[in-house]
CSV table of C-alpha atoms in Angstrom, one decimal:
chain,number,residue,atom,x,y,z
A,1,MET,CA,139.3,-14.0,83.3
A,2,ASN,CA,142.9,-13.9,84.6
A,3,TRP,CA,144.3,-14.8,88.0
A,4,GLN,CA,143.8,-11.2,89.3
A,5,ASP,CA,140.1,-11.4,88.3
A,6,LEU,CA,139.7,-14.8,90.0
A,7,GLN,CA,141.4,-13.3,93.1
A,8,GLU,CA,139.1,-10.3,93.2
A,9,GLU,CA,135.9,-12.2,92.6
A,10,THR,CA,136.9,-14.6,95.4
A,11,ALA,CA,137.5,-11.6,97.7
A,12,ASP,CA,134.2,-10.1,96.7
A,13,LEU,CA,132.2,-13.2,97.7
A,14,PHE,CA,133.5,-12.8,101.3
A,15,ARG,CA,133.1,-9.0,101.4
A,16,GLN,CA,129.4,-9.5,100.5
A,17,LEU,CA,129.1,-11.7,103.6
A,18,GLY,CA,130.4,-8.9,105.8
A,19,CYS,CA,133.8,-10.5,106.4
A,20,ALA,CA,137.0,-8.6,106.8
A,21,VAL,CA,139.0,-9.3,103.6
A,22,SER,CA,142.6,-8.6,102.6
A,23,VAL,CA,144.1,-9.4,99.1
A,24,GLU,CA,147.7,-10.5,98.8
A,25,HIS,CA,147.9,-10.3,102.6
A,26,SER,CA,151.3,-10.6,104.3
A,27,ILE,CA,151.2,-12.3,107.7
A,28,SER,CA,153.8,-13.8,110.0
A,29,GLY,CA,153.5,-17.2,111.6
A,30,ALA,CA,155.7,-19.2,113.9
A,31,ARG,CA,157.9,-20.4,111.1
A,32,GLY,CA,158.0,-17.4,108.8
A,33,THR,CA,156.1,-14.8,106.8
A,34,HIS,CA,153.5,-15.8,104.3
A,35,VAL,CA,151.6,-14.0,101.5
A,36,VAL,CA,148.1,-15.2,101.1
A,37,ASP,CA,146.0,-14.4,98.0
A,38,VAL,CA,142.8,-13.8,100.0
A,39,PHE,CA,142.8,-13.5,103.8
A,40,VAL,CA,139.4,-13.7,105.4
A,41,GLU,CA,138.4,-13.0,109.0
A,42,PHE,CA,134.9,-13.2,110.6
A,43,ARG,CA,133.2,-14.4,113.8
A,44,SER,CA,131.6,-17.8,114.0
A,45,PHE,CA,129.6,-18.5,117.2
A,46,GLY,CA,131.3,-15.4,118.6
A,47,ILE,CA,134.8,-16.8,118.0
A,48,PRO,CA,137.3,-15.1,115.7
A,49,THR,CA,137.7,-17.3,112.6
A,50,THR,CA,140.3,-17.2,109.8
A,51,TRP,CA,140.2,-18.6,106.3
A,52,LEU,CA,143.1,-18.6,103.8
A,53,ILE,CA,142.2,-18.7,100.1
A,54,GLU,CA,144.7,-19.4,97.3
A,55,CYS,CA,143.6,-18.7,93.7
A,56,LYS,CA,145.0,-20.8,90.9
A,57,HIS,CA,144.3,-19.7,87.3
A,58,TRP,CA,146.4,-22.5,85.7
A,59,LYS,CA,146.3,-24.4,82.5
A,60,SER,CA,147.0,-27.7,84.4
A,61,ASN,CA,145.5,-29.3,87.4
A,62,VAL,CA,146.7,-28.2,90.9
A,63,THR,CA,149.3,-30.6,92.3
A,64,LYS,CA,149.5,-32.4,95.6
A,65,GLU,CA,152.6,-30.4,96.4
A,66,LYS,CA,150.7,-27.1,96.2
A,67,VAL,CA,148.0,-28.5,98.5
A,68,LEU,CA,150.6,-29.6,101.1
A,69,ALA,CA,152.3,-26.2,100.9
A,70,LEU,CA,149.0,-24.5,101.7
A,71,LYS,CA,148.4,-27.0,104.5
A,72,ALA,CA,151.8,-26.1,106.0
A,73,ILE,CA,151.0,-22.4,105.9
A,74,SER,CA,147.6,-23.0,107.4
A,75,ASP,CA,149.2,-25.0,110.3
A,76,ASP,CA,151.8,-22.3,110.8
A,77,LEU,CA,149.2,-19.5,111.0
A,78,GLY,CA,146.6,-21.6,112.9
A,79,ALA,CA,143.9,-20.9,110.3
A,80,ASP,CA,140.5,-22.5,110.7
A,81,ARG,CA,140.2,-23.3,107.0
A,82,ALA,CA,142.3,-23.1,103.9
A,83,VAL,CA,140.8,-23.1,100.4
A,84,ILE,CA,142.3,-23.5,96.9
A,85,VAL,CA,140.1,-22.1,94.1
A,86,SER,CA,141.2,-23.5,90.8
A,87,THR,CA,140.0,-22.9,87.2
A,88,SER,CA,141.6,-26.1,86.0
A,89,GLY,CA,140.8,-28.7,88.6
A,90,PHE,CA,143.1,-30.8,90.8
A,91,GLN,CA,145.2,-33.9,90.5
A,92,ALA,CA,144.0,-37.1,92.1
A,93,GLY,CA,146.8,-37.0,94.6
A,94,ALA,CA,145.9,-33.4,95.6
A,95,ILE,CA,142.3,-34.4,96.3
A,96,LYS,CA,143.4,-37.5,98.2
A,97,CYS,CA,145.7,-35.6,100.6
A,98,THR,CA,142.9,-33.3,101.8
A,99,GLU,CA,141.0,-36.1,103.5
A,100,ASN,CA,140.4,-35.4,107.2
A,101,THR,CA,142.0,-31.9,106.9
A,102,ASN,CA,140.8,-28.3,107.0
A,103,ILE,CA,141.6,-27.9,103.3
A,104,THR,CA,138.8,-27.4,100.7
A,105,LEU,CA,139.5,-27.7,97.0
A,106,THR,CA,136.9,-26.1,94.7
A,107,ASP,CA,136.3,-23.9,91.7
A,108,LEU,CA,134.6,-20.4,91.8
A,109,ASP,CA,131.1,-21.8,91.4
A,110,GLY,CA,131.7,-24.3,94.2
A,111,LEU,CA,133.0,-21.4,96.4
A,112,ARG,CA,129.8,-19.5,95.6
A,113,GLU,CA,127.7,-22.4,96.8
A,114,LEU,CA,129.9,-22.8,99.9
A,115,THR,CA,129.7,-19.2,100.8
A,116,ALA,CA,125.9,-19.1,100.2
A,117,ASP,CA,125.4,-22.1,102.6
A,118,HIS,CA,127.7,-20.3,105.1
A,119,ALA,CA,125.7,-17.1,104.8
A,120,ILE,CA,122.5,-18.9,105.5
A,121,SER,CA,124.1,-20.7,108.5
A,122,MET,CA,125.4,-17.4,109.9
A,123,SER,CA,122.0,-15.7,109.4
A,124,LEU,CA,120.3,-18.6,111.2
A,125,LEU,CA,122.9,-18.3,114.0
A,126,ASP,CA,122.4,-14.6,114.3
A,127,LEU,CA,118.6,-15.0,114.4
A,128,GLU,CA,118.7,-17.7,117.0
A,129,SER,CA,121.2,-15.7,119.1
A,130,ARG,CA,118.9,-12.7,119.0
A,131,GLY,CA,116.0,-14.8,119.9
A,132,TYR,CA,117.8,-16.3,122.9
A,133,LYS,CA,118.5,-12.8,124.2
A,134,VAL,CA,114.9,-11.8,123.8
A,135,ARG,CA,113.6,-14.9,125.6
A,136,HIS,CA,116.0,-14.4,128.4
A,137,GLY,CA,115.0,-10.8,128.7
A,138,LEU,CA,111.3,-11.5,128.7
A,139,ASN,CA,111.7,-14.3,131.2
A,140,SER,CA,113.6,-11.9,133.5
A,141,LEU,CA,110.4,-9.8,133.7
A,142,TYR,CA,109.0,-12.5,136.0
A,143,ARG,CA,110.1,-13.6,139.4
A,144,THR,CA,109.4,-17.1,140.6
A,145,HIS,CA,107.9,-17.6,144.1
A,146,LYS,CA,108.0,-20.9,146.0
A,147,HIS,CA,104.8,-21.6,148.0
A,148,ASP,CA,105.7,-24.9,149.4
A,149,LYS,CA,107.8,-28.0,148.5
A,150,HIS,CA,105.8,-28.8,145.4
A,151,HIS,CA,104.2,-25.5,144.2
A,152,TRP,CA,105.8,-22.6,142.5
A,153,SER,CA,104.3,-19.6,140.7
A,154,SER,CA,105.7,-16.7,138.6
A,155,LYS,CA,104.6,-13.1,138.8
A,156,PRO,CA,105.7,-10.0,136.9
A,157,VAL,CA,108.5,-8.0,138.6
A,158,HIS,CA,106.4,-4.9,138.2
A,159,ASP,CA,102.7,-4.0,137.6
A,160,SER,CA,103.7,-2.3,134.3
A,161,VAL,CA,104.6,-5.6,132.7
A,162,ASP,CA,102.0,-6.6,130.1
A,163,GLY,CA,101.8,-10.2,131.1
A,164,ARG,CA,99.5,-11.3,128.2
A,165,ALA,CA,101.7,-9.8,125.5
A,166,VAL,CA,104.9,-11.2,127.1
A,167,MET,CA,103.4,-14.7,127.5
A,168,THR,CA,102.1,-14.6,123.9
A,169,CYS,CA,105.5,-13.7,122.6
A,170,LEU,CA,107.2,-16.4,124.6
A,171,GLY,CA,104.7,-18.9,123.2
A,172,GLN,CA,105.8,-17.8,119.7
A,173,PHE,CA,109.5,-18.4,120.7
A,174,SER,CA,108.8,-21.8,122.1
A,175,SER,CA,107.5,-22.9,118.7
A,176,LEU,CA,110.2,-21.0,116.8
A,177,GLN,CA,112.9,-22.7,118.8
A,178,TYR,CA,111.8,-26.1,117.4
A,179,GLY,CA,112.0,-24.6,114.0
A,180,PHE,CA,115.6,-23.5,114.6
A,181,GLU,CA,116.5,-27.0,115.7
A,182,ARG,CA,115.1,-28.5,112.5
A,183,ALA,CA,116.7,-25.8,110.4
A,184,ARG,CA,120.1,-26.6,111.8
A,185,LEU,CA,119.6,-30.3,110.9
A,186,GLY,CA,118.2,-29.4,107.5
A,187,THR,CA,115.0,-31.4,108.2
A,188,PRO,CA,111.8,-29.5,107.2
A,189,PRO,CA,109.1,-28.7,107.9
A,190,TYR,CA,110.2,-25.8,110.1
A,191,ASN,CA,107.9,-24.4,112.9
A,192,CYS,CA,107.4,-20.6,112.3
A,193,GLY,CA,105.3,-19.8,115.4
A,194,TRP,CA,101.6,-19.9,116.1
A,195,THR,CA,98.6,-18.5,114.2
A,196,GLU,CA,97.0,-15.3,115.6
A,197,ASP,CA,94.3,-17.3,117.3
A,198,GLY,CA,96.9,-19.6,118.9
A,199,ASN,CA,95.1,-22.8,117.7
A,200,SER,CA,97.7,-24.1,115.2
A,201,VAL,CA,101.4,-24.0,114.4
A,202,ILE,CA,102.6,-22.3,111.2
A,203,ARG,CA,105.1,-24.6,109.3
A,204,THR,CA,107.0,-24.3,106.1
A,205,ASP,CA,109.3,-26.5,104.0
A,206,ASP,CA,111.1,-23.4,102.6
A,207,LEU,CA,114.1,-22.3,104.7
A,208,HIS,CA,114.1,-18.8,103.4
A,209,GLU,CA,110.4,-18.4,104.3
A,210,PHE,CA,111.2,-19.8,107.8
A,211,MET,CA,113.9,-17.2,108.2
A,212,GLY,CA,111.5,-14.5,107.2
A,213,TYR,CA,109.0,-15.6,109.8
A,214,ALA,CA,111.7,-16.0,112.4
A,215,ASN,CA,113.0,-12.5,111.8
A,216,GLN,CA,109.5,-11.0,112.2
A,217,ILE,CA,109.0,-12.8,115.6
A,218,VAL,CA,112.5,-11.9,116.9
A,219,ALA,CA,112.1,-8.3,115.8
A,220,ALA,CA,108.7,-8.1,117.5
A,221,GLY,CA,110.1,-9.7,120.6
A,222,GLU,CA,113.0,-7.2,120.7
A,223,LEU,CA,110.5,-4.3,120.4
A,224,LEU,CA,108.2,-5.7,123.1
A,225,LEU,CA,111.1,-6.2,125.5
A,226,GLU,CA,112.3,-2.7,125.0
A,227,GLN,CA,108.7,-1.4,125.6
A,228,GLN,CA,108.3,-3.4,128.8
A,229,LEU,CA,111.7,-2.2,130.2
A,230,GLN,CA,110.8,1.4,129.3
A,231,ALA,CA,107.4,1.0,131.1
A,232,ILE,CA,109.1,-0.3,134.2
A,233,LYS,CA,111.7,2.5,134.1
A,234,GLY,CA,109.0,5.1,133.6
A,235,ASP,CA,107.0,3.9,136.6
A,236,ALA,CA,110.0,3.5,138.9
């Protein structure tokens, strides 16, 4: 492997995550123009996010001066994170000066682990966001009525609404939401919804299995919401 191979493999890791990636990217900051080995853009929590990646295929450890130089570029461009990928490690001073900064020092294997964890986090975020939209949509199919100071009730906004199906789906989401909370904390087991008879909660210690269950519930909720809205529209 040479430095170009290292640069391209690094770029491919982020392309596989669906990020926008530019190699040897030239960009202007407040204090000048910089060329970044791998420039990465994606959205995190709906916010545009930028990472700068420098690839060092050296025979010696990366120095503190190179780390500080990248930190200065990161500050000038307002990057969210800056990463140095090295095949030969880092000097002790280089490692020390990254404390409490947005700089990450790693090798290619470490970057693979970092991006794998990030991919899981982004997938969880996407699933939870989709689930929130579905829950909001299903809840909007009901209108709350106040009977007196202490009593309220909810009724479908239209006779076409399948109340049993909607309530069953919302019950699955109530269990799933607790699973999302535990997944964010990394504390299994994760709630995956209710059994078909509704008598017990499905749980798993495997995060990937949880995400599979979650995707099924969210996709089913999206389909149910679409069907209910179409039924209301058709009877209007």
